[in-house]
XYZ file of C-alpha atoms in Angstrom:
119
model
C 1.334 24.020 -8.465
C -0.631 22.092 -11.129
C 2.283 21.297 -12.439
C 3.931 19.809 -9.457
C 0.569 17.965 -8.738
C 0.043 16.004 -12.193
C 3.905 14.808 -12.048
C 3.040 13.727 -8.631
C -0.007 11.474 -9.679
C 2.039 10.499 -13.288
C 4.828 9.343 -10.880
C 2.348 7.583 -8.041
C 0.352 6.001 -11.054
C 3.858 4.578 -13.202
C 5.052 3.010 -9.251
C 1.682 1.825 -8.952
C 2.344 -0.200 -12.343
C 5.344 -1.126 -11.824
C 4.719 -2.970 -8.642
C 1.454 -4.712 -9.681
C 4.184 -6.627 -11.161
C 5.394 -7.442 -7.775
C 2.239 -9.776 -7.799
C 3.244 -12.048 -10.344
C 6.525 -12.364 -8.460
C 4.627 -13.209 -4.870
C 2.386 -15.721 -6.468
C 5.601 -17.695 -8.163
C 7.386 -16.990 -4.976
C 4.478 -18.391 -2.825
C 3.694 -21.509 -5.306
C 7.810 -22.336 -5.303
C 7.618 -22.130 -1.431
C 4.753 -24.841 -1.140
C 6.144 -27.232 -3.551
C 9.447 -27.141 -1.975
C 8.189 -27.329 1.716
C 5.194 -30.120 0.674
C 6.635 -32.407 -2.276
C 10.685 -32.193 -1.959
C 10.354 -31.637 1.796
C 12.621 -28.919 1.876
C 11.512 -25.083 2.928
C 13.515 -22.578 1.800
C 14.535 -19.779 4.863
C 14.280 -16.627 2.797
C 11.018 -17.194 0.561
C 8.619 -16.052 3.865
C 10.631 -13.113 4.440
C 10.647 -12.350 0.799
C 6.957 -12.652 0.467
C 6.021 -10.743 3.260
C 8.558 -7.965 2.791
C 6.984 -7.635 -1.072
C 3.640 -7.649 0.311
C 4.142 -4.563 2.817
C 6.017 -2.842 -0.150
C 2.911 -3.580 -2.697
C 0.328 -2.475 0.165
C 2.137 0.372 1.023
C 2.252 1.241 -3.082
C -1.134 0.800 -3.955
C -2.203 3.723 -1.820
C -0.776 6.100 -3.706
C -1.890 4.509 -7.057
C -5.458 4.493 -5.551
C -5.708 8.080 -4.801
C -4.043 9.235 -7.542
C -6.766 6.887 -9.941
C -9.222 7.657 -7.535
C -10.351 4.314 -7.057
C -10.581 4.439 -3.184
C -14.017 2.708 -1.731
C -15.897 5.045 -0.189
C -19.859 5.772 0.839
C -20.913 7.191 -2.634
C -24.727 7.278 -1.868
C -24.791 11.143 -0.665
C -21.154 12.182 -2.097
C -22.210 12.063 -5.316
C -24.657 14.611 -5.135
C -22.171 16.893 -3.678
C -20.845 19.562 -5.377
C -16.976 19.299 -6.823
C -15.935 21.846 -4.263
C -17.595 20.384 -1.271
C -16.311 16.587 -2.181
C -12.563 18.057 -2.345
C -12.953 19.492 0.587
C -14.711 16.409 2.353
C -11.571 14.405 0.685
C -8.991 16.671 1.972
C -10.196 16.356 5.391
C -10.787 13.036 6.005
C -7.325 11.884 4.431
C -5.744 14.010 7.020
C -8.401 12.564 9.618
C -7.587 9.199 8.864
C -3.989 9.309 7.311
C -1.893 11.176 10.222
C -3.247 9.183 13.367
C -2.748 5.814 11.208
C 0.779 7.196 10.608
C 1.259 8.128 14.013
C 0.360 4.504 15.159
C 2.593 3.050 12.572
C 5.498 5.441 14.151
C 4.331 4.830 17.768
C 4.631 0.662 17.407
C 7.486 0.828 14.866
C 9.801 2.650 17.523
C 9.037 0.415 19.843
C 9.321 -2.726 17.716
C 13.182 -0.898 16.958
C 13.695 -0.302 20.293
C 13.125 -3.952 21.194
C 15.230 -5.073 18.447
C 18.330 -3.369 19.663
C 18.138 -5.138 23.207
């Protein structure tokens, strides 16, 4: 199980990598989209898209990446003190307090945003 959980977080933190470079790649995306829209007066119709479809993919990456670096902001005045055991436990149940109903609301408006979209 150890196992299974290190390849996990070697795997999260290499993706995590990889698609920080997706932020060198939005900013030259961004900068070619305002000096083609404000100096040769000519926007492009697929840099917006681009940018905003690269920026869900790099927010949705750097969750992973956080957890698995532990870099997550959280309230660190009493966890600290905590023992290991008690802050695993503490982390284990407020990712599944806050992860599942945000992933349930994500669901919830995406199926309806789909439905819409096949009308």
């Amino acid at each position: 199980m150890i196992t299974i959980i290190h390849t996990i977080e070697s795997l999260s933190i290499w993706v995590g990598r990889a698609f920080g470079w997706c932020i060198l790649i939005l900013t030259f995306s961004v900068s070619y989209e305002v000096f083609v829209r404000y100096v040769l007066n000519s926007p492009t119709v697929w840099a917006f898209d681009m940018m905003v479809q690269m920026y869900g993919a790099l927010f949705l990456m750097a969750g992973p990446y956080a957890l698995a670096q532990d870099t997550h902001v959280r309230g660190d005045v009493l966890y600290r003190l905590l023992p290991v055991k008690t802050q695993a436990t503490l982390d284990f149940v407020l990712y599944v307090m806050f992860f599942f109903p945000g992933m349930l609301a994500l669901f919830w408006f995406g199926a309806e945003i789909a439905k819409d979209s096949w009308r």
